[in-house]
PDB file of C-alpha atoms in Angstrom:
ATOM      1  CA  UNK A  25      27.383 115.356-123.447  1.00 55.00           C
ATOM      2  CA  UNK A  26      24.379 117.617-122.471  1.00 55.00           C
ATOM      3  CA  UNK A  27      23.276 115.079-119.958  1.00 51.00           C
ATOM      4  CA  UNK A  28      26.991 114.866-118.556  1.00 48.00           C
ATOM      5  CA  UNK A  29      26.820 118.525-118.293  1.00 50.00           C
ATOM      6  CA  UNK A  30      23.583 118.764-116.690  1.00 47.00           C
ATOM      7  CA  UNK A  31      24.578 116.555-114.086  1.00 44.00           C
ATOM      8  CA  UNK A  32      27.737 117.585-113.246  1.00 44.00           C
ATOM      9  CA  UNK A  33      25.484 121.422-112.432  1.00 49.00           C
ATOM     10  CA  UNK A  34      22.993 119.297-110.335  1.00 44.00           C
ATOM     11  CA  UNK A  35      26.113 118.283-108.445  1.00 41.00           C
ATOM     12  CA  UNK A  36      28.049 121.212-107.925  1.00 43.00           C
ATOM     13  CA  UNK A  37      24.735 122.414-106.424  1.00 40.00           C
ATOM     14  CA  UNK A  38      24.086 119.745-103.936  1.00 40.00           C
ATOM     15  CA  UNK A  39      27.435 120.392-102.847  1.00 38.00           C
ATOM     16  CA  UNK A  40      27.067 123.986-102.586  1.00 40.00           C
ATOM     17  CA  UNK A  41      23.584 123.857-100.858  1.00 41.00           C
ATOM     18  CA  UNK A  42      24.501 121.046 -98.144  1.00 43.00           C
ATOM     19  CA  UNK A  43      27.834 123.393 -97.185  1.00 49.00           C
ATOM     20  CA  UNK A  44      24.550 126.024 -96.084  1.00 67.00           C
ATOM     21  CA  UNK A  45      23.380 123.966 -93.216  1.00 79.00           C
ATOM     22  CA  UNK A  46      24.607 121.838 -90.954  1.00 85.00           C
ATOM     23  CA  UNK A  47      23.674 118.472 -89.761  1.00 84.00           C
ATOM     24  CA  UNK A  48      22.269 119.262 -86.362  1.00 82.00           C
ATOM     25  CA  UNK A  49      20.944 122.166 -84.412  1.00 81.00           C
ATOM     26  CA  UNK A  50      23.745 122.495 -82.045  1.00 82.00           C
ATOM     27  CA  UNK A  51      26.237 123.064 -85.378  1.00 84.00           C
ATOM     28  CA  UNK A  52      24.430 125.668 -87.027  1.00 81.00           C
ATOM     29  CA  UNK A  53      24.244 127.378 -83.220  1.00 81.00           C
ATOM     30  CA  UNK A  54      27.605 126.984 -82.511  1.00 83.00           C
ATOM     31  CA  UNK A  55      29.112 127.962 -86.426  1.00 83.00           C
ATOM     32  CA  UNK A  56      26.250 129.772 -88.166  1.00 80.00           C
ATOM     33  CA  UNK A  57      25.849 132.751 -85.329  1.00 81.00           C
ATOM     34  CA  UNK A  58      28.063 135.472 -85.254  1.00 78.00           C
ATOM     35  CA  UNK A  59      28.772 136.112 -82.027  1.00 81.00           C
ATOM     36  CA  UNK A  60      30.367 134.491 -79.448  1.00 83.00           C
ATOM     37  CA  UNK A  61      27.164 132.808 -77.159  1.00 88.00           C
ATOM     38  CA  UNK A  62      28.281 132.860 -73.573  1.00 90.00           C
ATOM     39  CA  UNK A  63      25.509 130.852 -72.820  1.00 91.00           C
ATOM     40  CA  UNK A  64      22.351 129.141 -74.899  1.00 93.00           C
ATOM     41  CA  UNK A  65      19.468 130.088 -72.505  1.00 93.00           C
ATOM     42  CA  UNK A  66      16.356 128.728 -74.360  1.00 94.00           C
ATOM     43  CA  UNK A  67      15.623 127.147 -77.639  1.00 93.00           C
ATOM     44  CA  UNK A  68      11.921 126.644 -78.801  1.00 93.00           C
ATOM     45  CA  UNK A  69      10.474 124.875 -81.683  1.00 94.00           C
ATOM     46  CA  UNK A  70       8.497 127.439 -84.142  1.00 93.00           C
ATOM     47  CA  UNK A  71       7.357 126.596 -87.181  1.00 87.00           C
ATOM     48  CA  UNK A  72      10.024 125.666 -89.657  1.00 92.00           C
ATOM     49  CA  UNK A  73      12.945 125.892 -86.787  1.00 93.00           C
ATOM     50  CA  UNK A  74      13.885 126.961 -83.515  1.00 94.00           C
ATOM     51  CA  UNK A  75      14.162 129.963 -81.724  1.00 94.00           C
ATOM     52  CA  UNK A  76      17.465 129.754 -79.734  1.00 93.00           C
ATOM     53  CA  UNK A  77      17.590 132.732 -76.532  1.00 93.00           C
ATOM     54  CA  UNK A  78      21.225 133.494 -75.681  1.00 91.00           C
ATOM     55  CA  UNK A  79      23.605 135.927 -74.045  1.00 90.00           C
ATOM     56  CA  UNK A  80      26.871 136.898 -76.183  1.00 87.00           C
ATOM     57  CA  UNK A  81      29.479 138.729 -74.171  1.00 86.00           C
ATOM     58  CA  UNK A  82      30.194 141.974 -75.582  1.00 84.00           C
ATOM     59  CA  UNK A  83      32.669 144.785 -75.045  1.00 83.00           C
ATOM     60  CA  UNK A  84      32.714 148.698 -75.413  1.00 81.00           C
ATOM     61  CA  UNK A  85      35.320 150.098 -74.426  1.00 84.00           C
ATOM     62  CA  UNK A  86      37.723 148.424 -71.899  1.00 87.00           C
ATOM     63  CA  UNK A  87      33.869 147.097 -70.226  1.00 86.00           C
ATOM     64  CA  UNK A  88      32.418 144.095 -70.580  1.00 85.00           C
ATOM     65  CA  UNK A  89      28.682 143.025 -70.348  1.00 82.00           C
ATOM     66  CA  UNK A  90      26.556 140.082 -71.120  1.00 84.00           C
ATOM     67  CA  UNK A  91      23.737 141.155 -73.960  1.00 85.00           C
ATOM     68  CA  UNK A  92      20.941 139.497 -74.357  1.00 89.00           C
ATOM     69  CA  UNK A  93      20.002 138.020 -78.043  1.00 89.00           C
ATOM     70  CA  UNK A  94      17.812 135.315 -80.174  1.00 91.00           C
ATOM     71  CA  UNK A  95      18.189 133.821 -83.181  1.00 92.00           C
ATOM     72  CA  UNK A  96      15.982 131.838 -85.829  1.00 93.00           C
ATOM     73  CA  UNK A  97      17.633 128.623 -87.142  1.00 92.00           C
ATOM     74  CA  UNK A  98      15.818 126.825 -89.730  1.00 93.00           C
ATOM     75  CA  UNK A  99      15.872 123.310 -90.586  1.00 91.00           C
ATOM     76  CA  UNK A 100      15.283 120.206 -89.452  1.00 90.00           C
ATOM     77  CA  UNK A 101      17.555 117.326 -88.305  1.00 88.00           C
ATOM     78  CA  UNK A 102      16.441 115.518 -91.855  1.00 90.00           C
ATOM     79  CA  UNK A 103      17.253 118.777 -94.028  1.00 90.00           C
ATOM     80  CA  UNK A 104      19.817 120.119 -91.814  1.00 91.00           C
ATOM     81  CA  UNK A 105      19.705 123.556 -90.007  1.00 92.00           C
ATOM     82  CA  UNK A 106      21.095 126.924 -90.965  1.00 90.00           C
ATOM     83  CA  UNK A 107      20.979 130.897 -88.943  1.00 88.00           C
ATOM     84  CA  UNK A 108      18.010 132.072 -91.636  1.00 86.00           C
ATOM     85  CA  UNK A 109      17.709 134.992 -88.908  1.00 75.00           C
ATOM     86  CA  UNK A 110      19.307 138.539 -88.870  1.00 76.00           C
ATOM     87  CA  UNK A 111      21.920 139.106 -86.308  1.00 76.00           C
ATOM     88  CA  UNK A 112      21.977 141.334 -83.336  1.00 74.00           C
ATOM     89  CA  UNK A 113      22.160 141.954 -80.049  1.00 74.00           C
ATOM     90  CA  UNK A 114      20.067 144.506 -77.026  1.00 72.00           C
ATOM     91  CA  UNK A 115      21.761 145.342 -74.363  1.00 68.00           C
ATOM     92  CA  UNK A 116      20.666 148.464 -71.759  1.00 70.00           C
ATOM     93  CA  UNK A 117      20.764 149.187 -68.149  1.00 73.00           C
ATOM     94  CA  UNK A 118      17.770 148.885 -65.947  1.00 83.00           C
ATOM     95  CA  UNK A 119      17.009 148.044 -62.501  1.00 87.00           C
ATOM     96  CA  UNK A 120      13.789 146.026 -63.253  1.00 93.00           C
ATOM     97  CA  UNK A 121      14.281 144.268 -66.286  1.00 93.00           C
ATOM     98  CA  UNK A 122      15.799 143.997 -69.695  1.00 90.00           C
ATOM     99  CA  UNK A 123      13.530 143.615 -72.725  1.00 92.00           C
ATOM    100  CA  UNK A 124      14.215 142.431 -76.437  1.00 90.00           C
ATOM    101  CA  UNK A 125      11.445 142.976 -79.118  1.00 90.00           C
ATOM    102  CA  UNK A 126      11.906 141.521 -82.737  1.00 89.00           C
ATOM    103  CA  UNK A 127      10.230 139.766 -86.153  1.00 92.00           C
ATOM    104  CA  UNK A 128      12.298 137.286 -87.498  1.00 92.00           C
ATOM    105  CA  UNK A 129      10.886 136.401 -91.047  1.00 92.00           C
ATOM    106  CA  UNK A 130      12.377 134.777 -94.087  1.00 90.00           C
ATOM    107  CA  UNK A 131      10.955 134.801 -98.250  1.00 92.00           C
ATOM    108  CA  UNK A 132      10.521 132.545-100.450  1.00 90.00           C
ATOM    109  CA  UNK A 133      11.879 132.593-103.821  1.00 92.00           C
ATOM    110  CA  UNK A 134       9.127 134.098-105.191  1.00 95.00           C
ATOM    111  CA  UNK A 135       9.639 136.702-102.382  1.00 93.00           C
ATOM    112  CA  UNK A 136       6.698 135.908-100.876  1.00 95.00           C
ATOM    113  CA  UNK A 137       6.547 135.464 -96.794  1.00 93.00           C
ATOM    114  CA  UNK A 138       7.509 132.269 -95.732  1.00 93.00           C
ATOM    115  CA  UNK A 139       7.874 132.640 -91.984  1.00 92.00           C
ATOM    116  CA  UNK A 140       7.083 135.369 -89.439  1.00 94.00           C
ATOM    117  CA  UNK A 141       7.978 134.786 -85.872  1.00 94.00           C
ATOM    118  CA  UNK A 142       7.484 138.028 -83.575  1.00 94.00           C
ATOM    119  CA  UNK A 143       9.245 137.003 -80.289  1.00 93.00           C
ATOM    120  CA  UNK A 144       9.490 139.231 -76.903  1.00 93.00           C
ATOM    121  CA  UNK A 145      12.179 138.382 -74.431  1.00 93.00           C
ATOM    122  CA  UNK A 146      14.202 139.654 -71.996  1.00 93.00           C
ATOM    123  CA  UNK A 147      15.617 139.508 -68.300  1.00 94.00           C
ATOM    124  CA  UNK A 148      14.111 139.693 -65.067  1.00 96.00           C
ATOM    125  CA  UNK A 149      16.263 141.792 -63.107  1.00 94.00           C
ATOM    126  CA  UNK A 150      14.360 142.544 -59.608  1.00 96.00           C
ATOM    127  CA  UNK A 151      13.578 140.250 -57.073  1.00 96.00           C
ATOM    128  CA  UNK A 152      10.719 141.663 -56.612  1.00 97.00           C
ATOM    129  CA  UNK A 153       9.327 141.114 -59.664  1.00 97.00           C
ATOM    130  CA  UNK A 154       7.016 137.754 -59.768  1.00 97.00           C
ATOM    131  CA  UNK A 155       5.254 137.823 -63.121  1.00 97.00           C
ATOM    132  CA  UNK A 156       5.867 138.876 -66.598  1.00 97.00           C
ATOM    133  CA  UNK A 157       2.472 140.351 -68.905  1.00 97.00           C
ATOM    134  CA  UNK A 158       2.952 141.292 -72.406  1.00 96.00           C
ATOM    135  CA  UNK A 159       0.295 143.208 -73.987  1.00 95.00           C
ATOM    136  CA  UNK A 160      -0.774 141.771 -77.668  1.00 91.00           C
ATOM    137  CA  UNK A 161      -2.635 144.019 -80.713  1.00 91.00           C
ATOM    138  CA  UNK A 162      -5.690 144.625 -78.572  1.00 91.00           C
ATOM    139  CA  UNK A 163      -3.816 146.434 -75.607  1.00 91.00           C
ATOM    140  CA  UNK A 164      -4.813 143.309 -73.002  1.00 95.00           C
ATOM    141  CA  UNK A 165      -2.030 142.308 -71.464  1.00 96.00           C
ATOM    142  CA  UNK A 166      -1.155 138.641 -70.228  1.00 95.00           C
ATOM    143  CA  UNK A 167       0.518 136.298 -68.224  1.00 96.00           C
ATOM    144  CA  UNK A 168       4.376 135.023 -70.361  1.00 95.00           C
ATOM    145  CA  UNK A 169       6.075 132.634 -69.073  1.00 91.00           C
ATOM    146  CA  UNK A 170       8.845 133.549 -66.699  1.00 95.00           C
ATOM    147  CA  UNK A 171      12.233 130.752 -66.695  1.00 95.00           C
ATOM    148  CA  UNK A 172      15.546 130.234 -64.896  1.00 94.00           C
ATOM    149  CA  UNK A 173      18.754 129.318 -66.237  1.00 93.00           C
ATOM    150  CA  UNK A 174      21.857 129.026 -63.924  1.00 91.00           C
ATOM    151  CA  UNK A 175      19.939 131.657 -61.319  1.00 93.00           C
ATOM    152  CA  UNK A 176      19.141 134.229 -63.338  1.00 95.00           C
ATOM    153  CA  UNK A 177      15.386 134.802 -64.361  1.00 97.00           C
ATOM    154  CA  UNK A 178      14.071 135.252 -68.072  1.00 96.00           C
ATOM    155  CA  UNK A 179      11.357 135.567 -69.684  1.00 96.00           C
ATOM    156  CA  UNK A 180       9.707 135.424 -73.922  1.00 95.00           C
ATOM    157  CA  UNK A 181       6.486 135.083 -75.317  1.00 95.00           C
ATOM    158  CA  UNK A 182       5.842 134.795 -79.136  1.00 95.00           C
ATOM    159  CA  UNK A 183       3.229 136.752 -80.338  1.00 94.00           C
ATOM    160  CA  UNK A 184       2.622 140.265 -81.445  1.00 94.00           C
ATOM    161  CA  UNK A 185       3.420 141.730 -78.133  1.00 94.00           C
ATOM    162  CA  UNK A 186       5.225 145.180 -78.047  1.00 90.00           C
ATOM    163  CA  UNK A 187       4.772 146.032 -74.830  1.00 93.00           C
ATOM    164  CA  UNK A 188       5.882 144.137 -71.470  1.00 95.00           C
ATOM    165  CA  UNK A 189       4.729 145.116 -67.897  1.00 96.00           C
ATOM    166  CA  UNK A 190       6.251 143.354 -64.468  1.00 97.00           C
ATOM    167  CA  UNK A 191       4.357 142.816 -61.511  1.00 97.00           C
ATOM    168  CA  UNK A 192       5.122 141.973 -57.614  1.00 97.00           C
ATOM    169  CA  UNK A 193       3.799 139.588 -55.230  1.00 96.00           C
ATOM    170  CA  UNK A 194       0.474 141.484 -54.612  1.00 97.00           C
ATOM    171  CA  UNK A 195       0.412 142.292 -58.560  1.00 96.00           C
ATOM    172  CA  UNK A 196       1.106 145.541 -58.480  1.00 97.00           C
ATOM    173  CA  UNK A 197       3.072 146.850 -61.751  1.00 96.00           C
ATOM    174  CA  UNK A 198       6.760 147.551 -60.900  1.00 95.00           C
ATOM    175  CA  UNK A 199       7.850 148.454 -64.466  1.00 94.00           C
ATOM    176  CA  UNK A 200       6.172 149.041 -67.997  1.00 93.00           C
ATOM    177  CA  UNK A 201       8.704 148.948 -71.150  1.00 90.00           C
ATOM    178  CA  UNK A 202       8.232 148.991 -74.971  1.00 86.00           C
ATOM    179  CA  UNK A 203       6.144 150.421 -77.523  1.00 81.00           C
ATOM    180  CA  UNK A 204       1.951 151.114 -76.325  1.00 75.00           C
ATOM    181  CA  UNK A 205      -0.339 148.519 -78.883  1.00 61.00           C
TER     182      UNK A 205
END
């Protein structure tokens, strides 16, 4: 009877750990964020998932405006794949560019660190501008990479960066944002 019982636990919580995740990436995007992506700009493999850069359409008021966002999903398409990131969303007003700064990191059961991504991203908003830098621990900045998706220009690094400056032609800094290293 103990064996019977045992089992029937180590059942109920297969079942209860598989309804976590989701078979493939594109699930766990579609059903495990909560907001409503307008559009999935980026994803990037990091260690134990994806990052996945999107904008969600948001309203205040009777406005509404396309924020920029990331998530982590974790997983794999043999384990499955689940949101293991905190939710939110950056929007602001700027005629240069937009920037996004976060850490996503998850625990194990011990509560130890398991994962720690820091990602920078954001939106390239002038013309003008014709590289990205990001500036890491030791104040130096350099080059991110700088990406279109249905002609608007983005950019993300991931790294310890804090800090973000944009640069024209002749590379001559157009705009500085975030926190000095």
């Amino acid at each position: 009877m103990a064996k019977l019982w045992k089992a029937a636990i180590m059942g109920m919580c297969i079942i209860v750990l598989s309804a976590c995740s989701y078979k493939t990436a594109g699930e766990a995007i579609k059903n495990d964020i909560p907001f409503n992506i307008k559009q999935v700009i980026h994803e990037e493999k990091v260690d134990k998932g994806k990052l996945v850069f999107y904008t969600t359409e948001q309203k205040e008021g009777s406005r509404t405006f396309d924020a920029l966002a990331v998530a982590y999903i974790e997983g794999s398409d043999k384990e499955g794949w689940k949101n293991a990131g905190h939710n939110h969303w950056t929007y602001y007003k700027n005629d240069f560019m937009i920037l996004y700064v976060d850490t996503f990191t998850t625990f194990k059961e011990d509560g130890k660190l398991d994962v720690k991504i820091p990602v920078i991203f954001g939106k390239v908003i002038s013309p003008n501008i014709k590289a990205i830098e990001a500036a890491g621990p030791d104040g130096k900045f350099t080059n991110i990479e700088i990406f279109e998706k249905e002609n608007e220009r983005y950019y993300y690094g991931i790294g310890e960066y804090k800090e973000v400056r944009a640069l024209d032609a002749e590379g001559k800094e157009i705009d500085r944002q975030g926190q000095k290293q």
